[in-house]
Every structure is written in C-alpha cells, then in structure tokens.
CSV table of C-alpha atoms and ligand atoms in Angstrom, one decimal:
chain,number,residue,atom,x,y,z
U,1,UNK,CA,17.7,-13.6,-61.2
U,2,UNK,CA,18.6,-16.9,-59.6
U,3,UNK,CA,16.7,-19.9,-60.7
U,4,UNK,CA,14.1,-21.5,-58.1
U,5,UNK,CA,12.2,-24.5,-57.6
U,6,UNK,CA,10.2,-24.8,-54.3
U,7,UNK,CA,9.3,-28.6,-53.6
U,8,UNK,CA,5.9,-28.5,-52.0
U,9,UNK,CA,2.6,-30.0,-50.7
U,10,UNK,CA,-0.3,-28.5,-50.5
U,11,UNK,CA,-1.1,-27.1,-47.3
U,12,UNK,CA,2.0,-27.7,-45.5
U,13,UNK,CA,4.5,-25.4,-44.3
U,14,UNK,CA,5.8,-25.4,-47.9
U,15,UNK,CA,3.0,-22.4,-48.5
U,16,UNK,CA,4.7,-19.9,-46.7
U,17,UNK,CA,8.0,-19.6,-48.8
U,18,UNK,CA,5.9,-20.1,-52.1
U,19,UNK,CA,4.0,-17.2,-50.6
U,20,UNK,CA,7.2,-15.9,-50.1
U,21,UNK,CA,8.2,-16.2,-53.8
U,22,UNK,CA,4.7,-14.9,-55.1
U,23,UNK,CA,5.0,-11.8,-52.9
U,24,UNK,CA,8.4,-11.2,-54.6
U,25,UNK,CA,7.0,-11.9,-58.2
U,26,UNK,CA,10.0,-14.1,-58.4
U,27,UNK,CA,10.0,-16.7,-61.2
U,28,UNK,CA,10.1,-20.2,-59.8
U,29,UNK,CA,9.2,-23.9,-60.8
U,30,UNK,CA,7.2,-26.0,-58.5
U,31,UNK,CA,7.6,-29.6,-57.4
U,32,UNK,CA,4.5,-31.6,-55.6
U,33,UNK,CA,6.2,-34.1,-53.5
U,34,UNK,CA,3.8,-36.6,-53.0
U,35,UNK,CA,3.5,-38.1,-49.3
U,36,UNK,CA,1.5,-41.4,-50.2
U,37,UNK,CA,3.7,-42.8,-52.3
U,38,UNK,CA,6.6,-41.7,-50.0
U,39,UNK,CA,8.9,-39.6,-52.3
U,40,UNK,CA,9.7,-37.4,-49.3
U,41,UNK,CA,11.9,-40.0,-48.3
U,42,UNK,CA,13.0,-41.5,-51.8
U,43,UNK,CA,17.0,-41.8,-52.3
U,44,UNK,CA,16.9,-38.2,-54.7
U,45,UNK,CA,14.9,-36.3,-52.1
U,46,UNK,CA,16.9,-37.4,-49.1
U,47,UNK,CA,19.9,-35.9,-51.3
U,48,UNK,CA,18.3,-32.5,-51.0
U,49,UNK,CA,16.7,-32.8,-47.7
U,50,UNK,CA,18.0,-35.2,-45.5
U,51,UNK,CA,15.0,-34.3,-43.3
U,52,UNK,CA,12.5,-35.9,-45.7
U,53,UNK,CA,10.4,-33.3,-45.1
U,54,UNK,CA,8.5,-30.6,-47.6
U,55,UNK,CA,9.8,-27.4,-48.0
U,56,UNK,CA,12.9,-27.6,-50.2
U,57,UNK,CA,14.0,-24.6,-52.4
U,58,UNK,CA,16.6,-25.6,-54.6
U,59,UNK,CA,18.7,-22.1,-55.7
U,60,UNK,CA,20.9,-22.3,-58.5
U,61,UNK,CA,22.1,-26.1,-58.0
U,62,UNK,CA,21.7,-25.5,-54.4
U,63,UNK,CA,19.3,-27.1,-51.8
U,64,UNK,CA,18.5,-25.3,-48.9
U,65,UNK,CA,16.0,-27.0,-46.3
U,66,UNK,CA,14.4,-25.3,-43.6
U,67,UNK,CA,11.1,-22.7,-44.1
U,68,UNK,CA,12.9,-20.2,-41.6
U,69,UNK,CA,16.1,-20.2,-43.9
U,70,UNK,CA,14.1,-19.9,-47.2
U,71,UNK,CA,12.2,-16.8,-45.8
U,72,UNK,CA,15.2,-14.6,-44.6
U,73,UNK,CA,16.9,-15.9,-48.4
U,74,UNK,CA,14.1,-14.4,-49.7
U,75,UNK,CA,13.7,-11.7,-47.5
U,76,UNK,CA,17.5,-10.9,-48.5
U,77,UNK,CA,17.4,-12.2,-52.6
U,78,UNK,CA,14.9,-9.7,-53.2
U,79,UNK,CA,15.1,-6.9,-51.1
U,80,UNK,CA,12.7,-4.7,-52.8
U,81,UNK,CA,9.7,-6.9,-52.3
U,82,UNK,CA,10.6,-6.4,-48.6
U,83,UNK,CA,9.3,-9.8,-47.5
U,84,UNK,CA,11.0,-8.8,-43.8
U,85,UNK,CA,11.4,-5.2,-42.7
U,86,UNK,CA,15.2,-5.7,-43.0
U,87,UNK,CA,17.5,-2.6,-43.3
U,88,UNK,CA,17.6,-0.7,-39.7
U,89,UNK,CA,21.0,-2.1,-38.7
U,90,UNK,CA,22.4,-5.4,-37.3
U,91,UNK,CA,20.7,-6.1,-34.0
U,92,UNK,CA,17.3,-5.1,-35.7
U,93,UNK,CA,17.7,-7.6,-38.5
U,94,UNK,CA,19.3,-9.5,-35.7
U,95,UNK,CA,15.7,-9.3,-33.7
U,96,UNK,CA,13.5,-9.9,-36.7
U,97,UNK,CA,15.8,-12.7,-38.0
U,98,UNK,CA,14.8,-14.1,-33.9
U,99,UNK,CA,11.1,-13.9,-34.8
U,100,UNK,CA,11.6,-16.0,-38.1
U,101,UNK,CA,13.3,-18.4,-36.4
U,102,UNK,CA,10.7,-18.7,-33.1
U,103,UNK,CA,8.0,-19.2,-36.0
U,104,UNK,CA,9.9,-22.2,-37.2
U,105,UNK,CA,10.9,-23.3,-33.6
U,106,UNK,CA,8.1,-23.0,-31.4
U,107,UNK,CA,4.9,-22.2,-33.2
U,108,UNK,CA,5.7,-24.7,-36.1
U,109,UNK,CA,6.4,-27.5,-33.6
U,110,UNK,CA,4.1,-26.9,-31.9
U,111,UNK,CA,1.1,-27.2,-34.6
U,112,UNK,CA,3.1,-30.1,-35.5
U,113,UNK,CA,2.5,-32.2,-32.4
U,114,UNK,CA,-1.1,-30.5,-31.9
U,115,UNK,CA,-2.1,-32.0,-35.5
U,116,UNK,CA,0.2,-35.4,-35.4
U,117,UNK,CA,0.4,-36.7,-31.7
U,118,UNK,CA,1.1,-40.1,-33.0
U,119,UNK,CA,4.5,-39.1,-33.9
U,120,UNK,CA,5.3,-38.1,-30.5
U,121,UNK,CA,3.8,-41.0,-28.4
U,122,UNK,CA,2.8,-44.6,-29.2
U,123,UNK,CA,-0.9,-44.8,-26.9
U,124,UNK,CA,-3.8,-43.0,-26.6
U,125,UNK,CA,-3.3,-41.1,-23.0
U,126,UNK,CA,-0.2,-40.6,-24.1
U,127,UNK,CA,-1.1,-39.0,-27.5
U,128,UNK,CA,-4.2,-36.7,-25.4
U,129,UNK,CA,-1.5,-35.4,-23.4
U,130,UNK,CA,1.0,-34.4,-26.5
U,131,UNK,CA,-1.8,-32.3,-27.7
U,132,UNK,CA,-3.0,-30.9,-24.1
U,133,UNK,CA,0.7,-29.8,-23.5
U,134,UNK,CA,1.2,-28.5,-27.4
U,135,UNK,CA,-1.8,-26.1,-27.3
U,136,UNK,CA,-0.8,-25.1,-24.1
U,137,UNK,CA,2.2,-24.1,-25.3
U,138,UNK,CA,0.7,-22.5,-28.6
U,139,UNK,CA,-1.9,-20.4,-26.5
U,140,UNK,CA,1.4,-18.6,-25.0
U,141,UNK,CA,2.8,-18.4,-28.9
U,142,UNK,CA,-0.6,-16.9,-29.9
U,143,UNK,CA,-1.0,-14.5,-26.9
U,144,UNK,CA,2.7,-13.3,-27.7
U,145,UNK,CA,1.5,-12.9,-31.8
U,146,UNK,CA,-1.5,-10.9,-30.2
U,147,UNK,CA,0.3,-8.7,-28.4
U,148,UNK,CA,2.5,-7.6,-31.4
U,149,UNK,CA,-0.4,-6.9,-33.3
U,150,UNK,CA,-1.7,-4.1,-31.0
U,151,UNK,CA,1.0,-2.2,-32.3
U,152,UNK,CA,-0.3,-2.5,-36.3
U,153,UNK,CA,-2.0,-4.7,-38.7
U,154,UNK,CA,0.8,-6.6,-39.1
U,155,UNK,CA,3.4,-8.7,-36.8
U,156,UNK,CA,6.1,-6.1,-37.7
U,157,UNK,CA,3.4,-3.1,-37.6
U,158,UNK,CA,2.9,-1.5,-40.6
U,159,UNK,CA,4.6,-4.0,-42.8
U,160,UNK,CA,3.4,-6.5,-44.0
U,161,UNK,CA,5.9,-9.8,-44.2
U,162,UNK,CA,6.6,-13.1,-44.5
U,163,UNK,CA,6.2,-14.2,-41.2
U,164,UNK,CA,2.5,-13.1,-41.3
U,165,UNK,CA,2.0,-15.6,-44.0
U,166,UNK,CA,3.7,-17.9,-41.8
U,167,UNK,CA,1.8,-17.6,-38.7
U,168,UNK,CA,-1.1,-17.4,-40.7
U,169,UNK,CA,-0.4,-20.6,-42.2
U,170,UNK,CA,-0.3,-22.0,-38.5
U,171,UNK,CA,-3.6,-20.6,-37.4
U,172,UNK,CA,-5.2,-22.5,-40.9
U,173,UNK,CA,-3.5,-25.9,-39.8
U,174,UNK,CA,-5.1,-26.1,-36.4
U,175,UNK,CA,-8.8,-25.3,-37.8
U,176,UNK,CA,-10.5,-28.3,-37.3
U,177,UNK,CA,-8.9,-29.0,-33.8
U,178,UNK,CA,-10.3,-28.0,-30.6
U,179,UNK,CA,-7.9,-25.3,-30.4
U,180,UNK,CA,-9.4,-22.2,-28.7
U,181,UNK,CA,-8.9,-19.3,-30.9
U,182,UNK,CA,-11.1,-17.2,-28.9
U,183,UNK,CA,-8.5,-14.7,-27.2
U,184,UNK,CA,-7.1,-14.0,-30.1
U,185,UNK,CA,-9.3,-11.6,-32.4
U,186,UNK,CA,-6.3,-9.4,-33.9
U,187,UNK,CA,-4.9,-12.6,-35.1
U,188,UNK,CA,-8.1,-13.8,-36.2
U,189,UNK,CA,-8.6,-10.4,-38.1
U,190,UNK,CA,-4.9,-10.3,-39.6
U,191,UNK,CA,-5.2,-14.3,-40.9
U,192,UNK,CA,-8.6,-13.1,-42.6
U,193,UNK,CA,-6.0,-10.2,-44.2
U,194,UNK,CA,-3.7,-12.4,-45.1
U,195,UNK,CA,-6.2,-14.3,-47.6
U,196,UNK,CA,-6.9,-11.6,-49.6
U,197,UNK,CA,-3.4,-10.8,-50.5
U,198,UNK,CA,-2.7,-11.5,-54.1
U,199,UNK,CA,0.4,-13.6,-53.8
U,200,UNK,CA,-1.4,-15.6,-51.1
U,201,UNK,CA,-4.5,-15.8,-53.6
U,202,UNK,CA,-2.2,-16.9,-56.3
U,203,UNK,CA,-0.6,-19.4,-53.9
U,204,UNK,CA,-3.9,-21.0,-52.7
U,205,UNK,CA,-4.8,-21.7,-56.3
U,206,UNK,CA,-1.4,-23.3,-57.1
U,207,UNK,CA,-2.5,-25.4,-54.1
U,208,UNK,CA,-5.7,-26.3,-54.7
U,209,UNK,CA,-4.6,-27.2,-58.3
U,210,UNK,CA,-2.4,-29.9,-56.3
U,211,UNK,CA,-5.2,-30.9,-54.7
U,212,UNK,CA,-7.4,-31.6,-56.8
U,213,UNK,CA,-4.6,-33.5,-58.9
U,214,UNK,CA,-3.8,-35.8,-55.8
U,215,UNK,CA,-7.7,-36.4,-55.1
U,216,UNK,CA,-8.1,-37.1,-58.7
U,217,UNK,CA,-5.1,-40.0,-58.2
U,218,UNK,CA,-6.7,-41.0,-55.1
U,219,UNK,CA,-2.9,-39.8,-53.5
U,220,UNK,CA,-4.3,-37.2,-51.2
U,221,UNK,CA,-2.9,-37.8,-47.0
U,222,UNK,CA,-5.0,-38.1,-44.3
U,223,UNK,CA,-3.4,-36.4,-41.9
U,224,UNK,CA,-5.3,-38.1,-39.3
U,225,UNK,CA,-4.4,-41.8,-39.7
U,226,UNK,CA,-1.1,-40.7,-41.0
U,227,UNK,CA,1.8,-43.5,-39.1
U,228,UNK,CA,4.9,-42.2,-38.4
U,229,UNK,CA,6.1,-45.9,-39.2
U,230,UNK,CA,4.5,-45.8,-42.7
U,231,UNK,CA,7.8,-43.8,-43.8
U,232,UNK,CA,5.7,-41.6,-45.3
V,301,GSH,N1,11.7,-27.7,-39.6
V,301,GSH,C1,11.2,-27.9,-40.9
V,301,GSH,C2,9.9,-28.7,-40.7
V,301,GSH,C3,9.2,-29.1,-42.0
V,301,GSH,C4,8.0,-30.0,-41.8
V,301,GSH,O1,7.7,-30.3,-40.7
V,301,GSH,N2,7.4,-30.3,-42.9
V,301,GSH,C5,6.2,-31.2,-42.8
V,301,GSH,C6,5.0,-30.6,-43.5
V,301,GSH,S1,4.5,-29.1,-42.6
V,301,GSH,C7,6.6,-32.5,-43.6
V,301,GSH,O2,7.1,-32.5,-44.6
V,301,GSH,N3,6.2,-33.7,-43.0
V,301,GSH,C8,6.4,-34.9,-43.6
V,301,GSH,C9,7.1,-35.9,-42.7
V,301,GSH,O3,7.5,-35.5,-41.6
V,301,GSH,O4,7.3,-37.0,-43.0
V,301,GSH,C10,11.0,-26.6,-41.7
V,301,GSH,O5,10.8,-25.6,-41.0
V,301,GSH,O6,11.0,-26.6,-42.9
C-alpha cells in the first residue's frame, strides 16, 4: 500500500482526488494548505508544486501535481476500486485517459476564469468579458457532458468514476454565478447523485471540518476579492 498525503483546501479542485482516495478506501493523511497566509507559495510547497497551487499528492517521497495525473494514478494504484473504467485495451484507456485530461484542460480552466476574472485581466470591461467568453466556452463543455450522459447515469455509462466527481466538482464551483444551468438537467440530476455517494459524503465532511477550522482562525478566502498580486 503506498503511503499518501493529499494537500488540500476545501472546496477546490483538491476534492476530486480526495474523493478519489475515499472511493478507493485508500489510507491517506491530509494537509490543509492555507491560502491567507500564503503557504501555497512558501519555499517547502513550491518544492512540491512549483505551480503553487492545491492539489498535491505526495506518493511514497514523491510529489505529483496536477488533479488529472492524481486521478488516472489512482485509477491505476487501485484498480479494483475502478475509479476509471480502465481495462478494454490501449486506445480505450487511451480515450478515457483524453476525457481526464479535457476535465483538467478545458472545464477546469474554464471555471477558473468564470469564478476569478481578475487573474485574467486588470479592468472591469475587461474582467465582464473573461467571464462572458469562459461560460461561453463552458456551456459547449456542459452540452458535450450532457450528451454523454444520455447514454447512462454516469459520464462513462454505467460506471460510475472519478471524472464524475470531477465534473461535479465544477458544476458546485459556478453555483452562485449567473451561470445558466438550465439545458443541462442530466447533469443537474447526476451532480445531485454524486452527493450521496459515501466517499463524497465522507469527503464533504473532511471539508467542512476545514472550514469551520479556517472560519474559526478567521483564515477562510474570499474568493471574490481574492488579488492575483496578493501572492496568495
Ligand atoms: N492544473 C492544476 C490547477 C490547480 C488549481 O487551479 N488549483 C487552484 C484551486 S482549484 C489553486 O490552488 N489556486 C491557488 C492559486 O492559484 O494561487 C490542477 O489540475 O491541479
């Protein structure tokens, strides 16, 4: 069993590998990295991630960054969890491997500069239009995720996996924008599923214990106001 420890905040990306890990029953220690006081970008963390950024899964001595990388290490580490429906030769992994990698580079992005415009553009018109164009660009992501899930409940049909969790994850981040999530009711239906699994259950609470530990501290972000200048 290789020893884990996932470096996290709650409600980032970092939930869909810890999902990941739950799903798997894998043993793993945790890490909150807090933003506010800008250990995402302290000497040691840069070591592990030069990106500064939350997830990190640290294997064995080993850091790997990159939420896409840590799924399909998963996906592989414990095959019988089947976190990805691996296993029906090369170009089919090849294809699903794809899929894991167009969460990470295009819905992911996406979100990113639909939530935090500032870090795209320096003045208000400018910022308006970062968003316009991003959930543009994330209404074609959704209508594709949609269109898989006519085929089953899940993006891979039957199966359940990790990029659920990860799209999922996506379609929580822009609640609270002016996103329009009407056209999308399977989605809608399979992020409601995706709650009531246990490992995402377990990993919700593991979250909201960070929460509630960084409001206690007064540490929590505000996404809103965040500056891309303020290093953090
Ligand atoms: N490509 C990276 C993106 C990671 C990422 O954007 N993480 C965000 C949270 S969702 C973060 O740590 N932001 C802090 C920052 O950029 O300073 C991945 O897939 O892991």
């Amino acid at each position: 069993m290789p020893n884990i420890k996932l470096y996290y905040y709650p409600g980032t990306c970092s939930r869909g590998p810890m999902v990941g890990l739950e799903e798997a029953g894998a043993p793993y220690d945790m890490e909150l990295v807090v933003f506010v006081r800008g250990e995402n970008k302290s000497p040691s963390y840069l070591k592990l991630n030069p990106n500064g950024k939350v997830p990190t899964m640290v294997v064995d001595g080993v850091s790997i960054t990159e939420t896409s990388a840590m799924m399909l290490f998963l996906a592989r580490a414990f095959p019988e969890a089947r976190l990805l429906p691996f296993g029906k030769g090369e170009v089919a992994d090849a294809k699903i491997t794809a899929d894991v990698i167009w969460c990470s580079a295009s819905v992911h992005p996406n979100v990113f500069h639909t939530r935090l415009p500032q870090f795209f553009c320096d003045n208000e018109a400018g910022m308006t239009r970062v968003r316009e164009m991003a959930m543009e660009r994330l209404a074609r992501d959704f209508q594709q995720v949609e269109d898989r899930l006519s085929a089953g409940p899940w993006f891979f049909g039957e199966q359940w996996s990790v990029v659920d969790a990860y799209l999922s994850w996506a379609w929580y981040r822009l609640n609270g924008t002016d996103f329009d999530f009407s056209p999308y009711p399977r989605f809608a239906d399979m992020y409601e599923r995706v709650l009531k699994r246990p490992s995402v259950e377990r990993a919700l609470a593991k979250e909201q214990e960070a929460y509630d530990w960084l409001e206690e501290n007064d540490l929590m972000v505000n996404f809103k106001t965040l500056n891309p200048q303020s290093g953090q």
